Short mmCIF file of C-alpha atoms in Angstrom, two decimals:
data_model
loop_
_atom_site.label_atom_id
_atom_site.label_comp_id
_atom_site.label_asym_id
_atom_site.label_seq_id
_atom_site.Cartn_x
_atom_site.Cartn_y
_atom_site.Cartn_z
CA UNK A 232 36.68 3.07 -9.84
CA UNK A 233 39.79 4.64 -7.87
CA UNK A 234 38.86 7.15 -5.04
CA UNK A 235 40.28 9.84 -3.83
CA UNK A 236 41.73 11.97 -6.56
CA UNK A 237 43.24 15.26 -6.31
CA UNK A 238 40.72 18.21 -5.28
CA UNK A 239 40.72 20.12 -8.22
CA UNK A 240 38.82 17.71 -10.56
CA UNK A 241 35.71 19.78 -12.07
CA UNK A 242 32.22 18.37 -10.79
CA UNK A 243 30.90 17.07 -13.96
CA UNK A 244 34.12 15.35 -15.40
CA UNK A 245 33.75 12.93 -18.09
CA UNK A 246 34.37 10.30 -14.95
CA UNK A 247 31.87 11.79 -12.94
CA UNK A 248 29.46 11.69 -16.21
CA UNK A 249 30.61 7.87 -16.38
CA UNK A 250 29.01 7.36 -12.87
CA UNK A 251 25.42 8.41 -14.00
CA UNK A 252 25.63 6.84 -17.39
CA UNK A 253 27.49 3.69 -16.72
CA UNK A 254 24.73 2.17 -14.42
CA UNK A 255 21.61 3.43 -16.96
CA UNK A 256 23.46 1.24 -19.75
CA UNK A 257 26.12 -1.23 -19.56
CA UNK A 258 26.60 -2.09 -15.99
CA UNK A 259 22.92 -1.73 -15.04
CA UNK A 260 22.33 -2.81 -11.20
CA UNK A 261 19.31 -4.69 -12.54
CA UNK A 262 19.86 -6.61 -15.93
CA UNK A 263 23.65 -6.69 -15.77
CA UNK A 264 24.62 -7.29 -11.69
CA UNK A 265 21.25 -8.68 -11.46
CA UNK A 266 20.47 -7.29 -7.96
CA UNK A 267 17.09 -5.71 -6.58
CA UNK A 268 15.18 -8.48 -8.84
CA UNK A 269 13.05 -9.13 -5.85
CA UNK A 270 11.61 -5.60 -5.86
CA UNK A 271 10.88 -5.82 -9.93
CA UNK A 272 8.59 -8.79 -8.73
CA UNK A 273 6.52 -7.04 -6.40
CA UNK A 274 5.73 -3.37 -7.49
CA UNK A 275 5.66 -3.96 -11.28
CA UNK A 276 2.06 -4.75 -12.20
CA UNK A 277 1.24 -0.90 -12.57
CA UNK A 278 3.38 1.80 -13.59
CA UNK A 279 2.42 4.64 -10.78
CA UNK A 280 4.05 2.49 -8.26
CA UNK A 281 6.82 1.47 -10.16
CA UNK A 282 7.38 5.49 -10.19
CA UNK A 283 6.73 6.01 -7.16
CA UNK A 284 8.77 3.07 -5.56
CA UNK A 285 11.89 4.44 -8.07
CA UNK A 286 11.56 8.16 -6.58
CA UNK A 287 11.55 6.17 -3.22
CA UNK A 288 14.55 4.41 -3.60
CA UNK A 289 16.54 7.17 -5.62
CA UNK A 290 15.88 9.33 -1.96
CA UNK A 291 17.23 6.68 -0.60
CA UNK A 292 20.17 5.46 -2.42
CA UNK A 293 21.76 9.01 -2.82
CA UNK A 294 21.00 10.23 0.51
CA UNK A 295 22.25 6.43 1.68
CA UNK A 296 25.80 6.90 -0.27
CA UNK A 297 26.27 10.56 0.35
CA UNK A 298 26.19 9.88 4.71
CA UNK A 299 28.39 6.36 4.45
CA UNK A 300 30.66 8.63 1.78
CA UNK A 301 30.47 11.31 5.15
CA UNK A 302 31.18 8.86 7.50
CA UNK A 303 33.93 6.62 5.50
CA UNK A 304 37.14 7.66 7.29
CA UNK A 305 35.09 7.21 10.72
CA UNK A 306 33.08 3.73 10.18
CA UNK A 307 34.97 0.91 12.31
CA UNK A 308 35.41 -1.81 9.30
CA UNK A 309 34.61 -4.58 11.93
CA UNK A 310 30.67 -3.12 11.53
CA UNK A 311 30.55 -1.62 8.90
CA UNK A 312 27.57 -3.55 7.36
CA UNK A 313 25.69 -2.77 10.40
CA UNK A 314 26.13 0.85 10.11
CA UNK A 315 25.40 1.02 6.37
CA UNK A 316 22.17 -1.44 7.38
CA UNK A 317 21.39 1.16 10.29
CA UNK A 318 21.63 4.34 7.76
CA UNK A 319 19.14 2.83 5.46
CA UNK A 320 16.85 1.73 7.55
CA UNK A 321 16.79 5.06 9.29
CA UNK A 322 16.36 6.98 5.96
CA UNK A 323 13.57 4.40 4.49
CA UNK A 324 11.77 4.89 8.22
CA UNK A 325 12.27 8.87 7.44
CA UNK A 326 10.91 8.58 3.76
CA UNK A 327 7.32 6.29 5.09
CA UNK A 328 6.68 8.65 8.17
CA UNK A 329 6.86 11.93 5.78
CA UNK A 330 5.07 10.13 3.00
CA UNK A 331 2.39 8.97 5.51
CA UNK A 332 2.24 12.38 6.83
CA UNK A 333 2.16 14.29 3.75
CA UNK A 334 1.25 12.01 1.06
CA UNK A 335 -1.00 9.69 2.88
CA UNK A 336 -3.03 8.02 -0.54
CA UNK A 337 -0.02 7.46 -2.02
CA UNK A 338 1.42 6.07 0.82
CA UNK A 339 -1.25 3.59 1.41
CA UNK A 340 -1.18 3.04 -1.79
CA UNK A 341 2.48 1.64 -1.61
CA UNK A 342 2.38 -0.17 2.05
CA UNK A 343 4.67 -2.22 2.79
CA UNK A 344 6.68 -1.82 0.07
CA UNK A 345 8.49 1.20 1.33
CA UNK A 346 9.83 -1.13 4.00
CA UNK A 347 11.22 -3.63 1.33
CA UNK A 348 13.51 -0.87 0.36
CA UNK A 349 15.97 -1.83 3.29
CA UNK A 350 16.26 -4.97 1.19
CA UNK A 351 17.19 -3.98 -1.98
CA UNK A 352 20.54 -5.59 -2.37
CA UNK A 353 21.43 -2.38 -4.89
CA UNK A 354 21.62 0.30 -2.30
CA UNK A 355 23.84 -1.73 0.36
CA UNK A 356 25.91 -3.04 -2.88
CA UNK A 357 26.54 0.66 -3.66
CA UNK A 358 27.04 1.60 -0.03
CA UNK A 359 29.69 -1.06 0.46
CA UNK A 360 31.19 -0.95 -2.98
CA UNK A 361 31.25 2.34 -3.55
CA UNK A 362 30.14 4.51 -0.74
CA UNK A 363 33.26 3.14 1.40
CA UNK A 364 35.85 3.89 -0.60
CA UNK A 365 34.77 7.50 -2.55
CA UNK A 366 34.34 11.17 -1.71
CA UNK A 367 30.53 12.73 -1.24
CA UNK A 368 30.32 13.89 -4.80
CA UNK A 369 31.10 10.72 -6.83
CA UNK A 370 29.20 8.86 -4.46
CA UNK A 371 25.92 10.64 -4.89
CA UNK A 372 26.43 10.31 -8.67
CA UNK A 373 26.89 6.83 -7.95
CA UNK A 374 23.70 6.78 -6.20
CA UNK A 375 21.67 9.30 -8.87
CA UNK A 376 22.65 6.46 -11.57
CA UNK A 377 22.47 3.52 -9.69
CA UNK A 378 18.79 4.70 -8.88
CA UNK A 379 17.99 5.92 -12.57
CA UNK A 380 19.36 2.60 -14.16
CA UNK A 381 17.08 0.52 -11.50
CA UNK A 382 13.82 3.22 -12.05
CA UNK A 383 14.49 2.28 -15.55
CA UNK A 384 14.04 -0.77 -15.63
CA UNK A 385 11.39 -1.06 -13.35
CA UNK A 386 9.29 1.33 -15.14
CA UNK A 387 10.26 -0.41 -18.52
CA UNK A 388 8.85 -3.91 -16.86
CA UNK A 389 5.93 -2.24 -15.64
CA UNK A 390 4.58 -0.73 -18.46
CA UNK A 391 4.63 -4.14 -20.20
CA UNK A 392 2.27 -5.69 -17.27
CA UNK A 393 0.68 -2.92 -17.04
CA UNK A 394 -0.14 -2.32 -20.76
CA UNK A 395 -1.05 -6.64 -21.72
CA UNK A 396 -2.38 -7.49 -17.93
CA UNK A 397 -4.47 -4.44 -17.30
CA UNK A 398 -5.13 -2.86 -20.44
CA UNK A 399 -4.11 0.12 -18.73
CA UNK A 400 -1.34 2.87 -18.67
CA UNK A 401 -0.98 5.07 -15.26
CA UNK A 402 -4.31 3.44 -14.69
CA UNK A 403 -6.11 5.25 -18.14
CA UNK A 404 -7.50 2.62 -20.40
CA UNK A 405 -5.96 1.62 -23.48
CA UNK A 406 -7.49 -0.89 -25.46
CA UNK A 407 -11.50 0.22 -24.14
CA UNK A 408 -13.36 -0.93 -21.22
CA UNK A 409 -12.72 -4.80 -20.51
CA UNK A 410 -15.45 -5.14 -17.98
CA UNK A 411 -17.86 -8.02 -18.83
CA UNK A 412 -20.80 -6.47 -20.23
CA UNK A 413 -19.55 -3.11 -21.05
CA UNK A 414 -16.33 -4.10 -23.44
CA UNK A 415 -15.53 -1.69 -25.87
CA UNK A 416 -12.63 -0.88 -27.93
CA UNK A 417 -10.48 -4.05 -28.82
CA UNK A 418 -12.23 -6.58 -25.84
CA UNK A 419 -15.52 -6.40 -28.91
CA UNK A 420 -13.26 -7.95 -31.06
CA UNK A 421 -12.34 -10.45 -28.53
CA UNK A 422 -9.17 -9.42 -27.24
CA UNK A 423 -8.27 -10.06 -23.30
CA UNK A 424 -6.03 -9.19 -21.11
CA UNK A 425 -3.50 -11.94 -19.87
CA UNK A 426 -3.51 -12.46 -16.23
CA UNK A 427 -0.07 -14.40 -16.41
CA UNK A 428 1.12 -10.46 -16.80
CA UNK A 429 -0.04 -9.78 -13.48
CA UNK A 430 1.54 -12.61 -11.48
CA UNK A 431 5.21 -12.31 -10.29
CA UNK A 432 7.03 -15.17 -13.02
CA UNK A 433 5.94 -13.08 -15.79
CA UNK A 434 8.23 -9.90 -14.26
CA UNK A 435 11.12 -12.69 -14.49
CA UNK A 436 10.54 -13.08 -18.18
CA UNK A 437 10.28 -9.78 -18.81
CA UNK A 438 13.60 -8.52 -17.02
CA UNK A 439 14.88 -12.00 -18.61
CA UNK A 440 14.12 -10.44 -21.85
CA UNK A 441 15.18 -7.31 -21.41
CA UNK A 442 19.05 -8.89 -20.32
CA UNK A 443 18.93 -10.70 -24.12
CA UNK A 444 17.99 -7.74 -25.91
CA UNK A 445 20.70 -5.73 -23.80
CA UNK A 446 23.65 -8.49 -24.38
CA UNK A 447 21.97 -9.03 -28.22
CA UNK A 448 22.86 -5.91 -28.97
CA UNK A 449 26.19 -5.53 -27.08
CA UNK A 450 28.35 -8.84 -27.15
CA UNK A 451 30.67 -7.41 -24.80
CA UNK A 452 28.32 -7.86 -21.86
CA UNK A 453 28.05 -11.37 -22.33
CA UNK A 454 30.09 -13.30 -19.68
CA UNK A 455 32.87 -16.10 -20.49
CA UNK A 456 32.67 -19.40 -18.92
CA UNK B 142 44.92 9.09 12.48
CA UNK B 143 45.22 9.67 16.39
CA UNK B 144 42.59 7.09 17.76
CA UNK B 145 42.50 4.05 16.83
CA UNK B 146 39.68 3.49 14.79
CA UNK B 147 39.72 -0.03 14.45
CA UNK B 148 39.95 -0.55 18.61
CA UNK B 149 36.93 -2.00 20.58
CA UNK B 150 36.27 1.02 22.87
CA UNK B 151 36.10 3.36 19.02
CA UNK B 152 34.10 0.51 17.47
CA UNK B 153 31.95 0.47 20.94
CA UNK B 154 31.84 4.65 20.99
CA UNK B 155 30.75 5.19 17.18
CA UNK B 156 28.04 2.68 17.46
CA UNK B 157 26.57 4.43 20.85
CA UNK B 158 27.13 7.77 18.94
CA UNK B 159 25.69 6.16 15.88
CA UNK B 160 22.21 4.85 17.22
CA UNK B 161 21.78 7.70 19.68
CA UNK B 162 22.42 10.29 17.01
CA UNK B 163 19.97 8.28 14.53
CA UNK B 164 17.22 7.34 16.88
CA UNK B 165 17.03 11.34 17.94
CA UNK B 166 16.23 12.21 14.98
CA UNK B 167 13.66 9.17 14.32
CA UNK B 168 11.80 10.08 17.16
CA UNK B 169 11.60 13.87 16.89
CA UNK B 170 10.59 13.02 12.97
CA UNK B 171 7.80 11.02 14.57
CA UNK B 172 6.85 12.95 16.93
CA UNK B 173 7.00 15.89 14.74
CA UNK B 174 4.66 14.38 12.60
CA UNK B 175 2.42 13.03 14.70
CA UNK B 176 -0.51 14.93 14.89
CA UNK B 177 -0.63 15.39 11.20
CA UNK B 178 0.18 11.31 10.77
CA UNK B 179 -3.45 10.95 13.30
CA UNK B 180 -5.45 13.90 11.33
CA UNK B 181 -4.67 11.65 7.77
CA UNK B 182 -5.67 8.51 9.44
CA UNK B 183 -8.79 10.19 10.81
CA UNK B 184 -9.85 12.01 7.72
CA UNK B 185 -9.41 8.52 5.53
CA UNK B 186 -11.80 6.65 7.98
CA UNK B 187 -14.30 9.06 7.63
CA UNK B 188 -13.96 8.96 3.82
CA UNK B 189 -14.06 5.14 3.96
CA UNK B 190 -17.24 5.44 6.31
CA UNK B 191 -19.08 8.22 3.86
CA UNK B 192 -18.14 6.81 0.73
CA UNK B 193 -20.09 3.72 1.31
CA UNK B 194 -23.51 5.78 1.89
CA UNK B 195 -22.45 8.87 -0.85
CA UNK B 196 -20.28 8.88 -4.25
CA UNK B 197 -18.08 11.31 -2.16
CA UNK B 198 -16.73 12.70 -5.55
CA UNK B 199 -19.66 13.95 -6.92
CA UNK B 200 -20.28 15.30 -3.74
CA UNK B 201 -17.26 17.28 -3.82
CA UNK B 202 -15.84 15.84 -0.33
CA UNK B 203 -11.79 15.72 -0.40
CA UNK B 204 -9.16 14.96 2.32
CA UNK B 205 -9.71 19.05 2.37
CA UNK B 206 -13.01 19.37 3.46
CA UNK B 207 -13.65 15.94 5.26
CA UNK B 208 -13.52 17.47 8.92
CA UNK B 209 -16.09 19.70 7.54
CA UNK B 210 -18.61 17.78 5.68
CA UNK B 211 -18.84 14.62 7.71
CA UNK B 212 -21.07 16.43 10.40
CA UNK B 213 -23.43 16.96 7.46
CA UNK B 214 -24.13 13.09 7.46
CA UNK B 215 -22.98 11.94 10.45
CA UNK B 216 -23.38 12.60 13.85
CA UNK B 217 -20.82 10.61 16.42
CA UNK B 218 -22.90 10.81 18.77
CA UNK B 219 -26.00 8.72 17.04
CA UNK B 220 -23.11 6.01 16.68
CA UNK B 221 -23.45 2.85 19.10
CA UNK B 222 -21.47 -0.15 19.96
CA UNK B 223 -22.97 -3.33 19.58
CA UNK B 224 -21.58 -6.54 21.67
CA UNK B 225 -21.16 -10.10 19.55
CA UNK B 226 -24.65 -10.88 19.99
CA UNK B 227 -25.62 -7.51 18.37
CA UNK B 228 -26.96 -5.90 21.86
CA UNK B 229 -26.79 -2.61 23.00
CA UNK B 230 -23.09 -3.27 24.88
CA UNK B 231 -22.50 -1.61 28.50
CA UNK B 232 -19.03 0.21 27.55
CA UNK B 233 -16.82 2.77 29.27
CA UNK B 234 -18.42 6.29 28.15
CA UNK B 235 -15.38 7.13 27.12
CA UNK B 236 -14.82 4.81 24.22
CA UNK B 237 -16.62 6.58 21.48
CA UNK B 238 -17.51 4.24 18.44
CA UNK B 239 -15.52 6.33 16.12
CA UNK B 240 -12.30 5.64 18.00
CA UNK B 241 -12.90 1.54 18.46
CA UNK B 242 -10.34 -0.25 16.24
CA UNK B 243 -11.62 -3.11 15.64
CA UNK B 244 -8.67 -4.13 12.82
CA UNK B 245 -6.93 -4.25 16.15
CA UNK B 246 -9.87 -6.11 18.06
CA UNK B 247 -9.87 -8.81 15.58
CA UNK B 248 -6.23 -9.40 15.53
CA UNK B 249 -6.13 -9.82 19.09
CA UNK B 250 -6.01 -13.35 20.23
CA UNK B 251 -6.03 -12.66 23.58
CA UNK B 252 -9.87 -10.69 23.45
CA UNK B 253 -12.92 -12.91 23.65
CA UNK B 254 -15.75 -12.48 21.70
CA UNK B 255 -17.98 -11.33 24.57
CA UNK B 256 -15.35 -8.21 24.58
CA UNK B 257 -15.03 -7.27 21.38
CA UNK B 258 -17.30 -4.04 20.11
CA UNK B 259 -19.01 -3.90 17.23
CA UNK B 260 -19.38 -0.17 16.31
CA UNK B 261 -22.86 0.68 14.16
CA UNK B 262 -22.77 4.59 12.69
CA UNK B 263 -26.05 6.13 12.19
CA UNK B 264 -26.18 8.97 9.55
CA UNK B 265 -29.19 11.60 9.92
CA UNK B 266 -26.98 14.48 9.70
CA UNK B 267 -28.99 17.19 7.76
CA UNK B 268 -27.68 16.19 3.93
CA UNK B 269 -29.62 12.48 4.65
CA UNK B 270 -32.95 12.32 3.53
CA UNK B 271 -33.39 9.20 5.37
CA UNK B 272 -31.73 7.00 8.01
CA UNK B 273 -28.82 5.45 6.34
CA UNK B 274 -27.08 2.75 8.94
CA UNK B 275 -23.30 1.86 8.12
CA UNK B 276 -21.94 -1.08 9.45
CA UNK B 277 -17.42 -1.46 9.82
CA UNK B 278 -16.36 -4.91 8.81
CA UNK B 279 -12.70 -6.29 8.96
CA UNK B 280 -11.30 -9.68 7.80
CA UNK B 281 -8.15 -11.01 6.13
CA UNK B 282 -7.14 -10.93 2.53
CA UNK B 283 -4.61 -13.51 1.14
CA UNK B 284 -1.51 -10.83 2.22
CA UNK B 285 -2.84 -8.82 4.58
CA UNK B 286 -5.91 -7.43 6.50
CA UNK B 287 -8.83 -6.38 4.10
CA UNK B 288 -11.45 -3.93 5.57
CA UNK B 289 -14.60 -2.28 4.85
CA UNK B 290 -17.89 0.00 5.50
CA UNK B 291 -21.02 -1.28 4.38
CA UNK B 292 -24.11 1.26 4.65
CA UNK B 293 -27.73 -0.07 4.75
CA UNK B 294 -30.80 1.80 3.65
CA UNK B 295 -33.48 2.97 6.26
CA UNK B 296 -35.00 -0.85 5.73
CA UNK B 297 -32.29 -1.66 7.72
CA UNK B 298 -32.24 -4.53 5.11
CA UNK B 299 -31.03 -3.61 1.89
CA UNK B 300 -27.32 -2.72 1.19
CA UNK B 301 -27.04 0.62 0.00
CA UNK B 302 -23.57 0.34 -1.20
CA UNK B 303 -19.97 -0.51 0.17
CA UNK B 304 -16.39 0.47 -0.03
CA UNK B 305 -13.89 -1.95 0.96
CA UNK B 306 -10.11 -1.28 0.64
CA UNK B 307 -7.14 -3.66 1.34
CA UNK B 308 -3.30 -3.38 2.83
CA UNK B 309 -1.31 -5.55 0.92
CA UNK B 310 -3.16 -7.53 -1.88
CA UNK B 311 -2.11 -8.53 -5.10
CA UNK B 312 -2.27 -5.17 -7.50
CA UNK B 313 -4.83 -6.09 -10.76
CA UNK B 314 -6.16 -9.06 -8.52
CA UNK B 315 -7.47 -9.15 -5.11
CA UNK B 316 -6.73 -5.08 -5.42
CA UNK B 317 -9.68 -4.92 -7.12
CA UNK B 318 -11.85 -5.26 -4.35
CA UNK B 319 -11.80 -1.39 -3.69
CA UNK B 320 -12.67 -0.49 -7.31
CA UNK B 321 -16.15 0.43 -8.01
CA UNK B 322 -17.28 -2.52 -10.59
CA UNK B 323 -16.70 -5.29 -8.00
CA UNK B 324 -18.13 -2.53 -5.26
CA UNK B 325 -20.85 -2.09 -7.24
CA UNK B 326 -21.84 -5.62 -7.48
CA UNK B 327 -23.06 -5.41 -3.23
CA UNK B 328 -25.60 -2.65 -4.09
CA UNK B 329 -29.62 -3.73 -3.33
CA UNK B 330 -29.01 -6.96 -2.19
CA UNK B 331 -30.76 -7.69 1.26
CA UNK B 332 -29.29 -8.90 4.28
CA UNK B 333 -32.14 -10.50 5.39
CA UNK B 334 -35.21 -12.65 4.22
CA UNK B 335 -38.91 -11.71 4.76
CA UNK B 336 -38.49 -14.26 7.41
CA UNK B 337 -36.11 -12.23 9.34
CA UNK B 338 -33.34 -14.85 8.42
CA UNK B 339 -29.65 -13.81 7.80
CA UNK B 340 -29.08 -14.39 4.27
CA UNK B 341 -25.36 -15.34 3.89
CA UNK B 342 -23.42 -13.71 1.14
CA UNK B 343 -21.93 -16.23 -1.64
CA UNK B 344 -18.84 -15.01 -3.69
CA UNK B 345 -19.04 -17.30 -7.06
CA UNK B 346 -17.06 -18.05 -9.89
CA UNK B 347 -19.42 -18.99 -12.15
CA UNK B 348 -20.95 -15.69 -13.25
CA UNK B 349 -24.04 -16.50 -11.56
CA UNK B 350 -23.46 -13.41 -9.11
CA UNK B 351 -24.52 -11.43 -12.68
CA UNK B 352 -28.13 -10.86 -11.06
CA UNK B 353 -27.90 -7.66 -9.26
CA UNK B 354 -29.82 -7.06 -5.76
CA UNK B 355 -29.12 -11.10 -4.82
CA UNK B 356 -27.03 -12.61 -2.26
CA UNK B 357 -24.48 -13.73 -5.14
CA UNK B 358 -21.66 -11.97 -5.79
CA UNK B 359 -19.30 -12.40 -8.66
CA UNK B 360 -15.72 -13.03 -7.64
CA UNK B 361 -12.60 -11.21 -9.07
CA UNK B 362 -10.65 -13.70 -11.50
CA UNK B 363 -7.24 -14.28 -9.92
CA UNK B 364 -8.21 -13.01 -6.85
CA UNK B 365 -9.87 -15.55 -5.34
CA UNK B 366 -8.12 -15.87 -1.51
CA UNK B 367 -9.43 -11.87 -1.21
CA UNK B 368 -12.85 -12.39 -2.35
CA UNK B 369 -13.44 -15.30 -0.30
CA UNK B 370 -12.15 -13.25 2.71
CA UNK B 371 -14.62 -10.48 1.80
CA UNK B 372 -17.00 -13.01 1.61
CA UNK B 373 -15.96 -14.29 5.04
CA UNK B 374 -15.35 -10.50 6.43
CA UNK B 375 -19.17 -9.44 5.12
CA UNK B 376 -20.82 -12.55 6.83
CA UNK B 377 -19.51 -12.78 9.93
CA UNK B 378 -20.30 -9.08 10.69
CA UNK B 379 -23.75 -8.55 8.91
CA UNK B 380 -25.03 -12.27 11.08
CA UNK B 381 -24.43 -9.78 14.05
CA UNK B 382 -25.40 -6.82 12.90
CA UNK B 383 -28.62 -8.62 11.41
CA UNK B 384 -29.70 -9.49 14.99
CA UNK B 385 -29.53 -5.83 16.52
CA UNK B 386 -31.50 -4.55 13.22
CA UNK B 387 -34.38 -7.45 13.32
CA UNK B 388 -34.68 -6.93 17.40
CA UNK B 389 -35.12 -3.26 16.24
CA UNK B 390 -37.47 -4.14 13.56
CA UNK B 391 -39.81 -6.59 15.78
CA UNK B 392 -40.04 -3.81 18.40
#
């Protein structure tokens, strides 16, 4: 990923391209660098917040890489983490006070998990790997695909826990009404939902899965040791 | 480059500029938003407070039309405030029951019981038929606070219906406790015994909460930490509630 190329280089080059695609396939932040796994714990049991928390962090991510892309020539390196740290924080603050304001269900609906953006290790991996070293242009690409490939993912995980541990998609019923005394659909057959879905280890399995399929199919991404 | 960008006083300078330039616009964001950040929080606890007396969607009542429609039911000033013994409680007149927080009341370590206010909202706006009485509770779920209206029939004794809601719990688990099957469960079960008693609320496991109008309620499966603190949220308020309504009663 060199920076800095002559001026002239049309905005959708196949490099460009490269940036969006690359991270929604074989360098994944999730399932290949392995980074923001804590967030595909917490906000994967149903598949409105999983959307919601990947619109969240997109905002972020891109707006995140487009100011430290601004501010690259100016940032002292000595504190540089700080000042990548400060820019996100500011940005997630921005996106909870104007979801709270405008969007309050939703909003309370997602908590404290807004906060945990700051955390994600993807957008101050981008920041510093990328960000730092690349004009505005690339570096918002960087951040639309980083964001995609981690949405992805996310929503791909949730809709598995969703789906066996609810029953439900987007929160509409599936297999019939589970509730004890009222089942219809597959639960009068016996079926049930499986509660291990719901709790955090099975997320690990899932995204654990996910990796083996990914490197199944494409030997390349397996690592030597 | 002319400065120096890598020297103390520019490292110093761009983090001044930095945080100044940052913290401007945090604070005219927030201030900005402000009023409409209050009107949300406002409109959501009178939502929470109707929709334990009224199915506020067949009713039609939306963030939209809250402001509007709460008057209907509710008047603030019927509402009291009730001290930890469930007495009348000598307050400031300014503190209107609406505006007591108690989620902040009970986190406070430093306030005594004797201080704390117990708010008690009386609907006989002109869409009640009769005097519906709706009680605030507040306790602590597994993650984070857990909260809650509960709205008694004119008996002052039998539960109309509830609506609890949560901060942080476990989504498909203790989230459940603001869905309308485990909300549902609360419905005709009596606070008190012919006696005058305080009947304590039991959250089970074993299905035996099944019975409706009893003091057992079934428990969510995996959520087990939030039930018990509804459980524990729902007793400790109703015992004090119970005595203002029973003084009322014997009068």
């Amino acid at each position: 990923m060199s920076a800095d190329n002559n001026t002239s280089e049309p905005l959708f080059s196949k490099k460009n391209k490269m940036l969006i695609t690359d991270p929604l396939t074989d360098n994944n932040p999730v399932t290949i660098q392995v980074l923001g796994i804590c967030s595909a714990l917490a906000i994967t049991v149903q598949v409105s917040q999983a959307i919601v928390m990947s619109l969240s962090v997109l905002f972020v991510i891109i707006m995140g890489n487009l100011i430290v892309s601004l501010l690259r020539n100016l940032i002292p390196s000595r504190i540089r983490i700080i000042v990548q740290l400060l820019v996100v924080a500011s940005l997630v603050i921005i996106v909870d006070q104007v979801l709270a304001a405008f969007l309050p269900d939703l909003s309370a609906k997602l908590s404290v998990f807004v906060g945990l953006i700051i955390t994600n290790c993807i957008i101050m991996g981008r920041l510093e790997a990328f960000a730092m070293a690349n004009k505005p242009w690339p570096s918002i690409l960087d951040g639309l695909g980083n964001g995609l490939g981690y949405g992805a993912i996310l929503i791909l995980v949730a809709v598995f826990r969703e789906l066996f541990g609810s029953g439900t998609l987007m929160g509409i019923p599936i297999f019939g009404n589970s509730l004890p005394g009222e089942e219809s659909g597959l639960y009068t057959i016996g079926y049930q939902n499986n509660n291990l879905m719901i709790l955090p280890p099975m997320a690990l399995i899932i995204t654990g899965v996910i990796i083996w399929v990914q490197r199944a199919r494409n030997k390349a991404l397996i690592e030597e040791h | 480059m002319a400065i120096n960008k890598e020297s103390t006083s520019f490292t110093f300078g761009f983090a001044i500029v930095l945080v100044s330039v940052l913290g401007l616009i945090l604070a005219t964001l927030s201030e900005g938003l402000k009023e409409r950040t209050k009107d949300n929080i406002k409109i959501k606890k009178q939502l929470d407070i109707l929709s334990a007396m009224i199915d506020i969607e067949k009713e039609g009542i939306t963030r939209d039309n809250a402001e509007d429609e709460f008057p209907n039911y509710i008047n603030l000033e019927d509402a009291i405030i009730l001290n930890h013994k469930g007495e009348l409680k000598k307050t400031d007149e300014s503190l209107e029951a609406f505006d007591v927080d108690i989620k902040k009341e009970n986190r406070d370590k430093t306030l005594s019981n004797e201080d704390k206010n117990y708010p008690l909202f009386i609907a006989k706006g002109k869409k009640v038929d009769k005097t519906k009485y709706i009680i605030p509770v507040v306790g602590k779920g597994l993650w984070g606070p857990i909260w809650g209206y509960i709205c008694l029939k004119e008996d002052m004794n039998t539960i109309l219906g509830v609506s609890f809601d949560h901060k942080t719990e476990t989504p498909g688990l203790g989230a459940e406790i603001n869905k309308a099957f485990f909300m549902d469960r609360w419905k005709d079960s009596k606070i008190m015994d012919e006696q005058g008693a305080f009947v304590k609320y039991e959250v089970v496991k074993d299905n035996s909460g099944a019975i409706k109008g009893d003091s057992k309620i079934d428990g969510i499966t995996g959520g087990t930490i939030t039930s018990k603190g509804v459980e524990e949220m729902v007793n400790r308020s109703l015992k004090i509630y119970s005595n203002y309504f029973r003084n009322l009663n014997s009068k």
